[in-house]
Amino acid sequence: MAGKNEDRPGPSAADATTGTKHACHASHAGQAGRASHAARGRGARWFAMLLALSAVGAASPSEPHARTFWPAVAPRLEALATTIEAPAEDPAAIAATPDEGPADETRRPFPFLPGEDATGSVSVGDTSHGHLVNGVRLDESDALAILPRQKKRNLRHGTAQLVAALEHASRVLYRETGTKLWVGNLGREHGGDIPWSVSHNSGRDADIAFAYQNAAGRPVDPPDLVPLNEEGLARGHRLRFDAARTWTIIRALLTTPDAEVQYLFMSSSLRRQVLEHATATGVSPALIQRAAEVVRQPGGAAPHDDHLHLRVFCRPRDMTGGCTHSGRPHPRAAALEATRDAAATRAASLLSTPQATTRAAAIDRLVLLRATGRAPAIASRLDDDAAVVRAASARALGVLRARRHGPDLVARFDNEPSLEVQRAILGAVGALGGKGAGRFLAAAVGQPRPMPGDAWLPMVASTMGARAPDPVLRLLPSLVPGALLASRNLSEAGDTHQRALQRAALEAMVRAERLEPVAAAIEMLTDPDPELRQRAARALRHTTNLTYHVDWVAADRAALARGVARWRAALARSPTASRRDWLVTGFRGAGFDVPALRQRHAWALVRAVAGPEHLSFNAQRTLMRLFDHTPPSLDWDRGDACRYWRRWLGGRRQRFRLERPPAAVASACHRPSP
């Protein structure tokens, strides 16, 4: 274990102590308030009308001073009365609204645009980081079965094309051999990560069992995905590779009218047997050439000696939704890029459509299409009348890394009346990073910000039990009695609004990877709200790579005070330290031999990937910068991420002049995540 780092400025290694696994707990304070929304909403429209009438007094349309007032005000009052029935967002419920974070494994909304079929399947993103929309279920039949162990996992969904290709192959195999096609994992109904693979996320991957024979040469059903050696024999030789029937499966997949195969992964030795069989049986040279292109052992990954891994191409509909081809370049992939460009052009054309929901969906679609060249058009929607569009614009600029628009986001923050948009701005600024982002987030975390000039208006509607549209809210200052603005409910709403922003700023602090907010986050550790303390502690761990043995939720006052004192002391000792110094101190203090953030220390960083959450995050971010490679591993299980980096760097050792990975790396990658 590394000792104290005396030679360089920065926090001491003694500050880098391990802690318990962190888990954020969302507040549920808003549940009771939400239950009364419907009842309050029923009387809200009449209350609003009475409130407005009381403000204008007994004036009637016939009086002289009212002749100009009523024509302007009456339509707005009518609009207020007819639209204010919508349930309000309970001020307490703001605290219960989850912050943006890693996507879960449930259904995700997809930005369908006018004229599109909203029922068909769409593969979104790449196979390791994407998800699936309207996944199609693979059902068993006389010709197709799911292996028993995999069947329990319920990973039987994919795109319509993937499922159709499997069904086609099963029919061909059953018709020609009388045997079933046995299938393993496909994916979740809505896509996303699965524990058994780093791919299978976007509905375009499926594991297919090889065809097997027994010792007598008769076809047998596999009990599972059975590994085979280079001769095609299972351990104990009870099963052997059936090259003829496996070729039938491959041929059927390559000739299916329902999908186009991108890859069929299998080990090199088994691939050779299949192609030799196809050549010996007089298969057309064109089909053998096609098979030779797509059937391969993937570089830097497991040898695929126990199953055939099918991956199909994105189809045109998938490309319009942001589907991305990963892996080695392939000639057929280029032809689909024009489809993506046309989809981006159409989405951009909808940014000025009259419907706010369509404008927001068009922005979200441009994000899925990674249309970085459309960032100026997206930024123009920061001035949109609809909050939902402004929020979509802010989020998009962060995801697309449109750094030139960072100052625009910061400049709009204080005068933005919508909490949703303010939170989107915080997230975007955190994603964009930079010194300006650090200063901005430091202020957002640590200092109560004055309420924007009209930010209290949505709270008035909330107090009345309803929400009105922005144009109506602009009318309220002249209609609402001053006593209402000073009410206890509004005070509580303002406080909750501020705390919601602080939570969002702490989350953005993690993404920004800047030291400027550290001092403010340390002071948040003294907050009476345990949930805010916990969020602040997480932000500090990820930003500084240090942690202390403090339960920031349940510790008593003395323990909390000691923990805060240690953080303050660490910061005081290192006023000019760079973040690299903090990261090195954290790694060394946790026992990882990382004296500097350089390529030659890659294996120690890979081992840290399997460590506690903050060390894993910082190790992966460091590896991404050192090797100019950005996989979606931050979203994976830490063990999977560790194994990925071990394989990826292992396949490029000569290029980067790395030694063989020590045994401790493999051991760390296969331990359960802490």
Short mmCIF file of N, CA and C in Angstrom, two decimals, residues 133-256:
data_model
loop_
_atom_site.label_atom_id
_atom_site.label_comp_id
_atom_site.label_asym_id
_atom_site.label_seq_id
_atom_site.Cartn_x
_atom_site.Cartn_y
_atom_site.Cartn_z
N VAL A 133 -36.91 -0.04 -28.34
CA VAL A 133 -38.27 0.50 -28.29
C VAL A 133 -39.21 -0.50 -28.94
N ASN A 134 -40.32 -0.80 -28.24
CA ASN A 134 -41.33 -1.73 -28.76
C ASN A 134 -40.70 -3.08 -29.13
N GLY A 135 -39.95 -3.64 -28.19
CA GLY A 135 -39.30 -4.92 -28.43
C GLY A 135 -40.30 -6.02 -28.75
N VAL A 136 -39.91 -6.95 -29.63
CA VAL A 136 -40.75 -8.07 -30.05
C VAL A 136 -40.30 -9.32 -29.31
N ARG A 137 -41.26 -10.07 -28.81
CA ARG A 137 -40.99 -11.27 -28.03
C ARG A 137 -40.75 -12.48 -28.95
N LEU A 138 -39.73 -13.26 -28.64
CA LEU A 138 -39.46 -14.51 -29.35
C LEU A 138 -40.20 -15.63 -28.63
N ASP A 139 -41.09 -16.29 -29.34
CA ASP A 139 -41.87 -17.39 -28.75
C ASP A 139 -41.36 -18.74 -29.25
N GLU A 140 -41.49 -19.74 -28.40
CA GLU A 140 -41.08 -21.08 -28.77
C GLU A 140 -42.11 -21.70 -29.73
N SER A 141 -41.64 -22.70 -30.47
CA SER A 141 -42.51 -23.40 -31.42
C SER A 141 -41.98 -24.81 -31.61
N ASP A 142 -42.59 -25.56 -32.53
CA ASP A 142 -42.07 -26.90 -32.84
C ASP A 142 -40.64 -26.84 -33.37
N ALA A 143 -40.28 -25.70 -33.97
CA ALA A 143 -38.97 -25.58 -34.60
C ALA A 143 -37.96 -24.81 -33.77
N LEU A 144 -38.41 -24.15 -32.72
CA LEU A 144 -37.52 -23.25 -31.97
C LEU A 144 -37.76 -23.42 -30.48
N ALA A 145 -36.67 -23.44 -29.72
CA ALA A 145 -36.77 -23.55 -28.26
C ALA A 145 -35.71 -22.68 -27.62
N ILE A 146 -35.98 -22.26 -26.39
CA ILE A 146 -35.02 -21.47 -25.61
C ILE A 146 -34.40 -22.38 -24.57
N LEU A 147 -33.09 -22.32 -24.43
CA LEU A 147 -32.39 -23.17 -23.47
C LEU A 147 -32.93 -22.94 -22.06
N PRO A 148 -33.01 -23.99 -21.23
CA PRO A 148 -33.68 -23.88 -19.93
C PRO A 148 -33.11 -22.79 -19.03
N ARG A 149 -31.79 -22.71 -18.90
CA ARG A 149 -31.21 -21.72 -17.99
C ARG A 149 -31.49 -20.30 -18.48
N GLN A 150 -31.36 -20.08 -19.77
CA GLN A 150 -31.60 -18.75 -20.33
C GLN A 150 -33.09 -18.39 -20.33
N LYS A 151 -33.93 -19.40 -20.43
CA LYS A 151 -35.37 -19.14 -20.44
C LYS A 151 -35.82 -18.50 -19.14
N LYS A 152 -35.19 -18.89 -18.02
CA LYS A 152 -35.56 -18.32 -16.73
C LYS A 152 -35.24 -16.83 -16.64
N ARG A 153 -34.30 -16.38 -17.45
CA ARG A 153 -33.90 -14.97 -17.41
C ARG A 153 -34.89 -14.06 -18.14
N ASN A 154 -35.72 -14.62 -18.98
CA ASN A 154 -36.70 -13.86 -19.75
C ASN A 154 -36.03 -12.81 -20.63
N LEU A 155 -34.90 -13.18 -21.22
CA LEU A 155 -34.21 -12.29 -22.16
C LEU A 155 -34.55 -12.74 -23.58
N ARG A 156 -35.79 -12.54 -23.97
CA ARG A 156 -36.28 -13.09 -25.24
C ARG A 156 -36.84 -12.03 -26.16
N HIS A 157 -36.37 -10.78 -26.02
CA HIS A 157 -36.90 -9.70 -26.86
C HIS A 157 -35.81 -9.12 -27.76
N GLY A 158 -36.24 -8.68 -28.92
CA GLY A 158 -35.35 -8.03 -29.88
C GLY A 158 -36.15 -7.21 -30.86
N THR A 159 -35.48 -6.70 -31.87
CA THR A 159 -36.21 -6.00 -32.92
C THR A 159 -37.05 -7.01 -33.70
N ALA A 160 -38.01 -6.49 -34.43
CA ALA A 160 -38.84 -7.37 -35.26
C ALA A 160 -37.99 -8.14 -36.26
N GLN A 161 -36.94 -7.52 -36.77
CA GLN A 161 -36.08 -8.17 -37.75
C GLN A 161 -35.27 -9.30 -37.12
N LEU A 162 -34.74 -9.07 -35.93
CA LEU A 162 -33.96 -10.12 -35.27
C LEU A 162 -34.83 -11.34 -35.00
N VAL A 163 -36.01 -11.12 -34.44
CA VAL A 163 -36.91 -12.23 -34.13
C VAL A 163 -37.32 -12.95 -35.41
N ALA A 164 -37.63 -12.20 -36.48
CA ALA A 164 -38.02 -12.84 -37.74
C ALA A 164 -36.88 -13.67 -38.31
N ALA A 165 -35.64 -13.20 -38.19
CA ALA A 165 -34.50 -13.96 -38.70
C ALA A 165 -34.34 -15.28 -37.95
N LEU A 166 -34.51 -15.25 -36.63
CA LEU A 166 -34.40 -16.47 -35.84
C LEU A 166 -35.52 -17.45 -36.19
N GLU A 167 -36.71 -16.94 -36.34
CA GLU A 167 -37.83 -17.82 -36.70
C GLU A 167 -37.62 -18.43 -38.09
N HIS A 168 -37.11 -17.63 -39.02
CA HIS A 168 -36.83 -18.15 -40.36
C HIS A 168 -35.78 -19.26 -40.29
N ALA A 169 -34.69 -19.03 -39.56
CA ALA A 169 -33.64 -20.05 -39.46
C ALA A 169 -34.17 -21.32 -38.81
N SER A 170 -35.03 -21.17 -37.82
CA SER A 170 -35.57 -22.37 -37.15
C SER A 170 -36.44 -23.18 -38.10
N ARG A 171 -37.22 -22.51 -38.94
CA ARG A 171 -38.07 -23.23 -39.90
C ARG A 171 -37.22 -23.98 -40.92
N VAL A 172 -36.15 -23.33 -41.41
CA VAL A 172 -35.27 -23.98 -42.38
C VAL A 172 -34.60 -25.20 -41.76
N LEU A 173 -34.07 -25.03 -40.54
CA LEU A 173 -33.38 -26.14 -39.87
C LEU A 173 -34.34 -27.29 -39.62
N TYR A 174 -35.54 -26.98 -39.16
CA TYR A 174 -36.52 -28.03 -38.85
C TYR A 174 -36.97 -28.75 -40.12
N ARG A 175 -37.17 -27.99 -41.19
CA ARG A 175 -37.61 -28.59 -42.46
C ARG A 175 -36.54 -29.51 -43.04
N GLU A 176 -35.27 -29.13 -42.93
CA GLU A 176 -34.21 -29.89 -43.57
C GLU A 176 -33.62 -30.99 -42.70
N THR A 177 -33.72 -30.85 -41.37
CA THR A 177 -33.07 -31.84 -40.49
C THR A 177 -34.01 -32.44 -39.46
N GLY A 178 -35.19 -31.85 -39.28
CA GLY A 178 -36.11 -32.34 -38.27
C GLY A 178 -35.69 -32.00 -36.85
N THR A 179 -34.72 -31.09 -36.68
CA THR A 179 -34.26 -30.71 -35.34
C THR A 179 -34.57 -29.25 -35.07
N LYS A 180 -34.56 -28.89 -33.79
CA LYS A 180 -34.91 -27.54 -33.37
C LYS A 180 -33.69 -26.62 -33.36
N LEU A 181 -33.98 -25.34 -33.52
CA LEU A 181 -32.98 -24.30 -33.26
C LEU A 181 -33.08 -23.93 -31.78
N TRP A 182 -31.94 -24.01 -31.07
CA TRP A 182 -31.91 -23.68 -29.65
C TRP A 182 -31.25 -22.31 -29.46
N VAL A 183 -31.94 -21.47 -28.72
CA VAL A 183 -31.53 -20.07 -28.56
C VAL A 183 -31.25 -19.79 -27.08
N GLY A 184 -30.26 -18.91 -26.84
CA GLY A 184 -29.95 -18.47 -25.48
C GLY A 184 -30.49 -17.07 -25.23
N ASN A 185 -29.63 -16.14 -24.84
CA ASN A 185 -30.05 -14.78 -24.51
C ASN A 185 -30.30 -13.95 -25.76
N LEU A 186 -31.40 -13.20 -25.77
CA LEU A 186 -31.58 -12.08 -26.69
C LEU A 186 -31.37 -10.82 -25.85
N GLY A 187 -32.45 -10.16 -25.45
CA GLY A 187 -32.32 -8.98 -24.63
C GLY A 187 -33.57 -8.73 -23.83
N ARG A 188 -33.54 -7.66 -23.02
CA ARG A 188 -34.70 -7.27 -22.23
C ARG A 188 -35.77 -6.67 -23.15
N GLU A 189 -36.96 -6.60 -22.62
CA GLU A 189 -38.07 -6.08 -23.42
C GLU A 189 -37.80 -4.66 -23.90
N HIS A 190 -37.15 -3.86 -23.05
CA HIS A 190 -36.85 -2.48 -23.41
C HIS A 190 -35.35 -2.26 -23.60
N GLY A 191 -34.61 -3.35 -23.73
CA GLY A 191 -33.18 -3.24 -23.96
C GLY A 191 -32.43 -2.88 -22.69
N GLY A 192 -31.22 -2.41 -22.87
CA GLY A 192 -30.37 -2.06 -21.73
C GLY A 192 -29.42 -3.18 -21.35
N ASP A 193 -28.63 -2.92 -20.31
CA ASP A 193 -27.59 -3.85 -19.90
C ASP A 193 -28.17 -5.16 -19.39
N ILE A 194 -27.42 -6.23 -19.61
CA ILE A 194 -27.71 -7.52 -18.99
C ILE A 194 -26.43 -8.00 -18.33
N PRO A 195 -26.52 -8.76 -17.24
CA PRO A 195 -25.32 -9.16 -16.50
C PRO A 195 -24.42 -10.13 -17.25
N TRP A 196 -24.93 -10.79 -18.28
CA TRP A 196 -24.18 -11.88 -18.92
C TRP A 196 -23.42 -11.43 -20.17
N SER A 197 -23.51 -10.16 -20.52
CA SER A 197 -22.84 -9.69 -21.72
C SER A 197 -22.77 -8.17 -21.69
N VAL A 198 -21.75 -7.62 -22.36
CA VAL A 198 -21.67 -6.16 -22.47
C VAL A 198 -22.39 -5.66 -23.72
N SER A 199 -22.92 -6.57 -24.51
CA SER A 199 -23.73 -6.15 -25.66
C SER A 199 -25.18 -6.56 -25.39
N HIS A 200 -25.94 -6.87 -26.39
CA HIS A 200 -27.36 -7.27 -26.26
C HIS A 200 -28.22 -6.12 -25.74
N ASN A 201 -27.76 -4.88 -25.85
CA ASN A 201 -28.52 -3.76 -25.29
C ASN A 201 -29.63 -3.25 -26.19
N SER A 202 -29.43 -3.30 -27.50
CA SER A 202 -30.34 -2.57 -28.38
C SER A 202 -31.20 -3.47 -29.27
N GLY A 203 -31.33 -4.75 -28.91
CA GLY A 203 -32.28 -5.62 -29.61
C GLY A 203 -31.78 -6.22 -30.89
N ARG A 204 -30.48 -6.13 -31.18
CA ARG A 204 -29.95 -6.66 -32.45
C ARG A 204 -29.03 -7.86 -32.25
N ASP A 205 -28.95 -8.39 -31.04
CA ASP A 205 -28.04 -9.51 -30.74
C ASP A 205 -28.81 -10.70 -30.19
N ALA A 206 -28.34 -11.89 -30.54
CA ALA A 206 -28.92 -13.13 -30.01
C ALA A 206 -27.83 -14.19 -29.92
N ASP A 207 -27.89 -15.00 -28.87
CA ASP A 207 -27.00 -16.15 -28.71
C ASP A 207 -27.72 -17.40 -29.20
N ILE A 208 -27.07 -18.12 -30.10
CA ILE A 208 -27.66 -19.34 -30.67
C ILE A 208 -26.75 -20.51 -30.34
N ALA A 209 -27.34 -21.58 -29.86
CA ALA A 209 -26.54 -22.77 -29.55
C ALA A 209 -26.02 -23.40 -30.84
N PHE A 210 -24.79 -23.91 -30.79
CA PHE A 210 -24.30 -24.71 -31.91
C PHE A 210 -25.16 -25.96 -32.05
N ALA A 211 -25.09 -26.58 -33.21
CA ALA A 211 -25.68 -27.91 -33.38
C ALA A 211 -24.67 -28.94 -32.90
N TYR A 212 -25.16 -29.93 -32.13
CA TYR A 212 -24.27 -30.93 -31.52
C TYR A 212 -24.67 -32.34 -31.97
N GLN A 213 -23.69 -33.22 -31.90
CA GLN A 213 -23.90 -34.66 -32.10
C GLN A 213 -23.43 -35.39 -30.85
N ASN A 214 -23.96 -36.61 -30.69
CA ASN A 214 -23.40 -37.46 -29.64
C ASN A 214 -22.24 -38.27 -30.22
N ALA A 215 -21.68 -39.15 -29.41
CA ALA A 215 -20.50 -39.91 -29.85
C ALA A 215 -20.82 -40.80 -31.05
N ALA A 216 -22.09 -41.17 -31.22
CA ALA A 216 -22.48 -42.02 -32.35
C ALA A 216 -22.78 -41.22 -33.60
N GLY A 217 -22.67 -39.88 -33.53
CA GLY A 217 -22.91 -39.04 -34.70
C GLY A 217 -24.35 -38.67 -34.90
N ARG A 218 -25.22 -38.91 -33.92
CA ARG A 218 -26.64 -38.57 -34.04
C ARG A 218 -26.89 -37.18 -33.44
N PRO A 219 -27.80 -36.38 -34.03
CA PRO A 219 -28.11 -35.05 -33.49
C PRO A 219 -28.69 -35.16 -32.09
N VAL A 220 -28.28 -34.26 -31.22
CA VAL A 220 -28.81 -34.21 -29.86
C VAL A 220 -29.12 -32.75 -29.52
N ASP A 221 -30.12 -32.58 -28.65
CA ASP A 221 -30.45 -31.24 -28.17
C ASP A 221 -29.45 -30.83 -27.10
N PRO A 222 -28.95 -29.61 -27.14
CA PRO A 222 -27.97 -29.19 -26.13
C PRO A 222 -28.64 -28.90 -24.79
N PRO A 223 -27.98 -29.22 -23.69
CA PRO A 223 -28.54 -28.88 -22.38
C PRO A 223 -28.30 -27.42 -22.02
N ASP A 224 -27.32 -26.80 -22.69
CA ASP A 224 -26.90 -25.43 -22.40
C ASP A 224 -25.99 -24.99 -23.54
N LEU A 225 -25.35 -23.85 -23.39
CA LEU A 225 -24.30 -23.45 -24.32
C LEU A 225 -23.03 -24.19 -23.90
N VAL A 226 -22.66 -25.21 -24.65
CA VAL A 226 -21.60 -26.13 -24.25
C VAL A 226 -20.28 -25.72 -24.92
N PRO A 227 -19.23 -25.43 -24.15
CA PRO A 227 -17.93 -25.07 -24.75
C PRO A 227 -17.30 -26.25 -25.48
N LEU A 228 -16.61 -25.94 -26.58
CA LEU A 228 -15.94 -26.95 -27.40
C LEU A 228 -14.47 -26.56 -27.56
N ASN A 229 -13.62 -27.58 -27.67
CA ASN A 229 -12.20 -27.30 -27.89
C ASN A 229 -11.94 -27.07 -29.38
N GLU A 230 -10.67 -26.94 -29.77
CA GLU A 230 -10.35 -26.62 -31.15
C GLU A 230 -10.75 -27.72 -32.12
N GLU A 231 -10.87 -28.95 -31.63
CA GLU A 231 -11.33 -30.05 -32.48
C GLU A 231 -12.84 -30.15 -32.54
N GLY A 232 -13.52 -29.30 -31.77
CA GLY A 232 -14.98 -29.34 -31.76
C GLY A 232 -15.55 -30.35 -30.80
N LEU A 233 -14.78 -30.73 -29.76
CA LEU A 233 -15.23 -31.72 -28.78
C LEU A 233 -15.48 -31.05 -27.44
N ALA A 234 -16.56 -31.48 -26.78
CA ALA A 234 -16.86 -31.00 -25.44
C ALA A 234 -16.01 -31.76 -24.44
N ARG A 235 -15.89 -31.20 -23.24
CA ARG A 235 -15.15 -31.89 -22.19
C ARG A 235 -15.78 -33.27 -21.94
N GLY A 236 -14.95 -34.29 -21.90
CA GLY A 236 -15.46 -35.65 -21.75
C GLY A 236 -15.94 -36.25 -23.05
N HIS A 237 -15.98 -35.44 -24.12
CA HIS A 237 -16.33 -35.91 -25.47
C HIS A 237 -17.74 -36.49 -25.56
N ARG A 238 -18.62 -36.05 -24.68
CA ARG A 238 -19.99 -36.55 -24.78
C ARG A 238 -20.75 -35.85 -25.91
N LEU A 239 -20.28 -34.64 -26.25
CA LEU A 239 -20.89 -33.90 -27.35
C LEU A 239 -19.78 -33.46 -28.29
N ARG A 240 -20.13 -33.35 -29.56
CA ARG A 240 -19.18 -32.85 -30.54
C ARG A 240 -19.89 -31.89 -31.48
N PHE A 241 -19.11 -31.06 -32.12
CA PHE A 241 -19.62 -30.03 -33.01
C PHE A 241 -20.20 -30.66 -34.28
N ASP A 242 -21.41 -30.25 -34.62
CA ASP A 242 -22.06 -30.70 -35.85
C ASP A 242 -21.93 -29.57 -36.87
N ALA A 243 -20.87 -29.65 -37.69
CA ALA A 243 -20.60 -28.59 -38.65
C ALA A 243 -21.69 -28.48 -39.70
N ALA A 244 -22.27 -29.61 -40.12
CA ALA A 244 -23.27 -29.60 -41.19
C ALA A 244 -24.52 -28.85 -40.76
N ARG A 245 -25.06 -29.20 -39.58
CA ARG A 245 -26.29 -28.52 -39.15
C ARG A 245 -26.00 -27.07 -38.74
N THR A 246 -24.83 -26.80 -38.19
CA THR A 246 -24.49 -25.42 -37.87
C THR A 246 -24.40 -24.58 -39.14
N TRP A 247 -23.86 -25.18 -40.22
CA TRP A 247 -23.85 -24.46 -41.49
C TRP A 247 -25.27 -24.20 -41.98
N THR A 248 -26.17 -25.13 -41.77
CA THR A 248 -27.56 -24.91 -42.17
C THR A 248 -28.13 -23.69 -41.47
N ILE A 249 -27.82 -23.56 -40.18
CA ILE A 249 -28.29 -22.38 -39.42
C ILE A 249 -27.70 -21.11 -40.02
N ILE A 250 -26.39 -21.13 -40.27
CA ILE A 250 -25.72 -19.94 -40.80
C ILE A 250 -26.27 -19.59 -42.17
N ARG A 251 -26.43 -20.59 -43.04
CA ARG A 251 -26.97 -20.35 -44.38
C ARG A 251 -28.36 -19.73 -44.32
N ALA A 252 -29.18 -20.24 -43.42
CA ALA A 252 -30.54 -19.71 -43.31
C ALA A 252 -30.54 -18.26 -42.84
N LEU A 253 -29.64 -17.95 -41.91
CA LEU A 253 -29.56 -16.57 -41.43
C LEU A 253 -29.06 -15.62 -42.52
N LEU A 254 -28.08 -16.08 -43.30
CA LEU A 254 -27.52 -15.22 -44.34
C LEU A 254 -28.48 -15.00 -45.49
N THR A 255 -29.44 -15.89 -45.66
CA THR A 255 -30.38 -15.77 -46.79
C THR A 255 -31.78 -15.38 -46.35
N THR A 256 -31.98 -15.02 -45.08
CA THR A 256 -33.31 -14.64 -44.64
C THR A 256 -33.73 -13.34 -45.32
#
